[in-house]
Amino acid sequence: MNHNQASVSSNTQEDVDEITQQIRALQSSQNDLSRSIRNLQVRAARIQNQKAAVSLIPSDVLSMIFEECRQLNPQWSGVLFLLHQSPVEVRLSHVSSRWREVALTSPSLW
């Protein structure tokens, strides 16, 4: 390989390395933007949920509703276990962060 060929090969490798670095930087930017989009979507969903009528139910009333749900069919707990489903208390606590807070602060559920 003569000097010109070696120089072209070296320049080509430098170009490949530079483009590889640019690709990594762009992928990192894309990941950051995707994360920002997800965060904005979560915030938008929370704002929309706060407008829902069910969000206006006072916590003490919500707790009583949870207790009624739990007491409706206690015999179903064995069936739910066989169907590999969570008990109603757990399912209620997974609806939203507020419902989780209300459920966890309701000793009668646990």
mmCIF file of C-alpha atoms in Angstrom:
data_model
loop_
_atom_site.group_PDB
_atom_site.id
_atom_site.type_symbol
_atom_site.label_atom_id
_atom_site.label_comp_id
_atom_site.label_asym_id
_atom_site.label_seq_id
_atom_site.Cartn_x
_atom_site.Cartn_y
_atom_site.Cartn_z
ATOM 1 C CA MET A 1 0.000 0.000 0.000
ATOM 2 C CA ASN A 2 1.476 3.325 -0.994
ATOM 3 C CA HIS A 3 1.367 6.569 0.995
ATOM 4 C CA ASN A 4 -1.737 7.894 -0.790
ATOM 5 C CA GLN A 5 -3.680 4.698 -0.170
ATOM 6 C CA ALA A 6 -2.677 4.699 3.515
ATOM 7 C CA SER A 7 -3.755 8.329 3.834
ATOM 8 C CA VAL A 8 -7.136 7.611 2.217
ATOM 9 C CA SER A 9 -7.616 4.568 4.469
ATOM 10 C CA SER A 10 -6.749 6.637 7.554
ATOM 11 C CA ASN A 11 -9.123 9.426 6.505
ATOM 12 C CA THR A 12 -11.869 6.904 5.857
ATOM 13 C CA GLN A 13 -11.454 5.395 9.326
ATOM 14 C CA GLU A 14 -11.514 8.873 10.879
ATOM 15 C CA ASP A 15 -14.726 9.620 8.958
ATOM 16 C CA VAL A 16 -16.278 6.362 10.168
ATOM 17 C CA ASP A 17 -15.247 7.138 13.757
ATOM 18 C CA GLU A 18 -16.676 10.659 13.539
ATOM 19 C CA ILE A 19 -19.969 9.420 12.084
ATOM 20 C CA THR A 20 -20.151 6.711 14.751
ATOM 21 C CA GLN A 21 -19.737 9.371 17.446
ATOM 22 C CA GLN A 22 -22.444 11.499 15.825
ATOM 23 C CA ILE A 23 -24.789 8.506 15.739
ATOM 24 C CA ARG A 24 -24.178 7.848 19.449
ATOM 25 C CA ALA A 25 -24.829 11.503 20.284
ATOM 26 C CA LEU A 26 -28.045 11.476 18.243
ATOM 27 C CA GLN A 27 -29.193 8.239 19.905
ATOM 28 C CA SER A 28 -28.542 9.780 23.300
ATOM 29 C CA SER A 29 -30.523 12.874 22.317
ATOM 30 C CA GLN A 30 -33.339 10.675 21.038
ATOM 31 C CA ASN A 31 -33.416 8.785 24.352
ATOM 32 C CA ASP A 32 -33.518 12.074 26.281
ATOM 33 C CA LEU A 33 -36.340 13.392 24.089
ATOM 34 C CA SER A 34 -38.293 10.137 24.411
ATOM 35 C CA ARG A 35 -37.953 10.330 28.193
ATOM 36 C CA SER A 36 -39.160 13.952 28.133
ATOM 37 C CA ILE A 37 -42.158 12.998 25.998
ATOM 38 C CA ARG A 38 -43.094 10.182 28.398
ATOM 39 C CA ASN A 39 -42.825 12.557 31.372
ATOM 40 C CA LEU A 40 -45.055 15.102 29.634
ATOM 41 C CA GLN A 41 -47.595 12.396 28.784
ATOM 42 C CA VAL A 42 -47.693 11.309 32.438
ATOM 43 C CA ARG A 43 -48.183 14.913 33.567
ATOM 44 C CA ALA A 44 -50.953 15.437 31.001
ATOM 45 C CA ALA A 45 -52.697 12.235 32.133
ATOM 46 C CA ARG A 46 -52.515 13.323 35.783
ATOM 47 C CA ILE A 47 -54.004 16.715 34.932
ATOM 48 C CA GLN A 48 -56.795 15.062 32.958
ATOM 49 C CA ASN A 49 -57.457 12.582 35.775
ATOM 50 C CA GLN A 50 -57.749 15.414 38.283
ATOM 51 C CA LYS A 51 -60.627 16.820 36.230
ATOM 52 C CA ALA A 52 -62.585 13.545 36.394
ATOM 53 C CA ALA A 53 -65.599 13.502 38.700
ATOM 54 C CA VAL A 54 -64.281 10.461 40.574
ATOM 55 C CA SER A 55 -61.263 12.536 41.609
ATOM 56 C CA LEU A 56 -63.562 14.883 43.502
ATOM 57 C CA ILE A 57 -64.773 12.164 45.882
ATOM 58 C CA PRO A 58 -63.460 12.922 49.385
ATOM 59 C CA SER A 59 -60.923 10.427 50.701
ATOM 60 C CA ASP A 60 -63.112 9.304 53.618
ATOM 61 C CA VAL A 61 -65.992 8.524 51.229
ATOM 62 C CA LEU A 62 -63.611 6.719 48.874
ATOM 63 C CA SER A 63 -62.359 4.657 51.805
ATOM 64 C CA MET A 64 -65.934 3.639 52.675
ATOM 65 C CA ILE A 65 -66.531 2.653 49.038
ATOM 66 C CA PHE A 66 -63.376 0.517 49.140
ATOM 67 C CA GLU A 67 -64.569 -1.182 52.317
ATOM 68 C CA GLU A 68 -67.952 -1.917 50.700
ATOM 69 C CA CYS A 69 -66.189 -3.406 47.668
ATOM 70 C CA ARG A 70 -64.142 -5.635 49.943
ATOM 71 C CA GLN A 71 -67.187 -6.803 51.921
ATOM 72 C CA LEU A 72 -69.434 -7.393 48.903
ATOM 73 C CA ASN A 73 -68.272 -10.917 48.170
ATOM 74 C CA PRO A 74 -65.624 -12.135 50.616
ATOM 75 C CA GLN A 75 -66.095 -15.681 49.319
ATOM 76 C CA TRP A 76 -64.618 -14.530 45.992
ATOM 77 C CA SER A 77 -61.149 -14.213 47.509
ATOM 78 C CA GLY A 78 -60.529 -17.947 47.072
ATOM 79 C CA VAL A 79 -61.765 -17.856 43.481
ATOM 80 C CA LEU A 80 -59.563 -14.852 42.711
ATOM 81 C CA PHE A 81 -56.594 -16.739 44.132
ATOM 82 C CA LEU A 82 -57.335 -19.731 41.899
ATOM 83 C CA LEU A 83 -57.619 -17.405 38.884
ATOM 84 C CA HIS A 84 -54.285 -15.804 39.789
ATOM 85 C CA GLN A 85 -55.951 -12.429 40.313
ATOM 86 C CA SER A 86 -55.169 -9.962 43.041
ATOM 87 C CA PRO A 87 -57.657 -9.334 45.836
ATOM 88 C CA VAL A 88 -59.968 -6.363 45.406
ATOM 89 C CA GLU A 89 -57.961 -4.309 47.924
ATOM 90 C CA VAL A 90 -54.845 -4.658 45.816
ATOM 91 C CA ARG A 91 -56.648 -3.984 42.546
ATOM 92 C CA LEU A 92 -58.256 -0.838 43.980
ATOM 93 C CA SER A 93 -54.876 0.379 45.180
ATOM 94 C CA HIS A 94 -53.495 0.085 41.639
ATOM 95 C CA VAL A 95 -55.980 2.444 39.992
ATOM 96 C CA SER A 96 -54.140 5.684 40.741
ATOM 97 C CA SER A 97 -51.670 7.147 43.193
ATOM 98 C CA ARG A 98 -54.501 8.804 45.116
ATOM 99 C CA TRP A 99 -56.468 5.548 45.345
ATOM 100 C CA ARG A 100 -53.306 3.789 46.512
ATOM 101 C CA GLU A 101 -52.827 6.403 49.219
ATOM 102 C CA VAL A 102 -56.452 6.102 50.369
ATOM 103 C CA ALA A 103 -56.334 2.299 50.307
ATOM 104 C CA LEU A 104 -53.073 2.113 52.236
ATOM 105 C CA THR A 105 -54.358 4.519 54.890
ATOM 106 C CA SER A 106 -57.563 2.500 55.360
ATOM 107 C CA PRO A 107 -56.713 -0.074 58.077
ATOM 108 C CA SER A 108 -60.006 -1.902 57.572
ATOM 109 C CA LEU A 109 -58.829 -3.049 54.135
ATOM 110 C CA TRP A 110 -55.754 -4.783 55.461
#
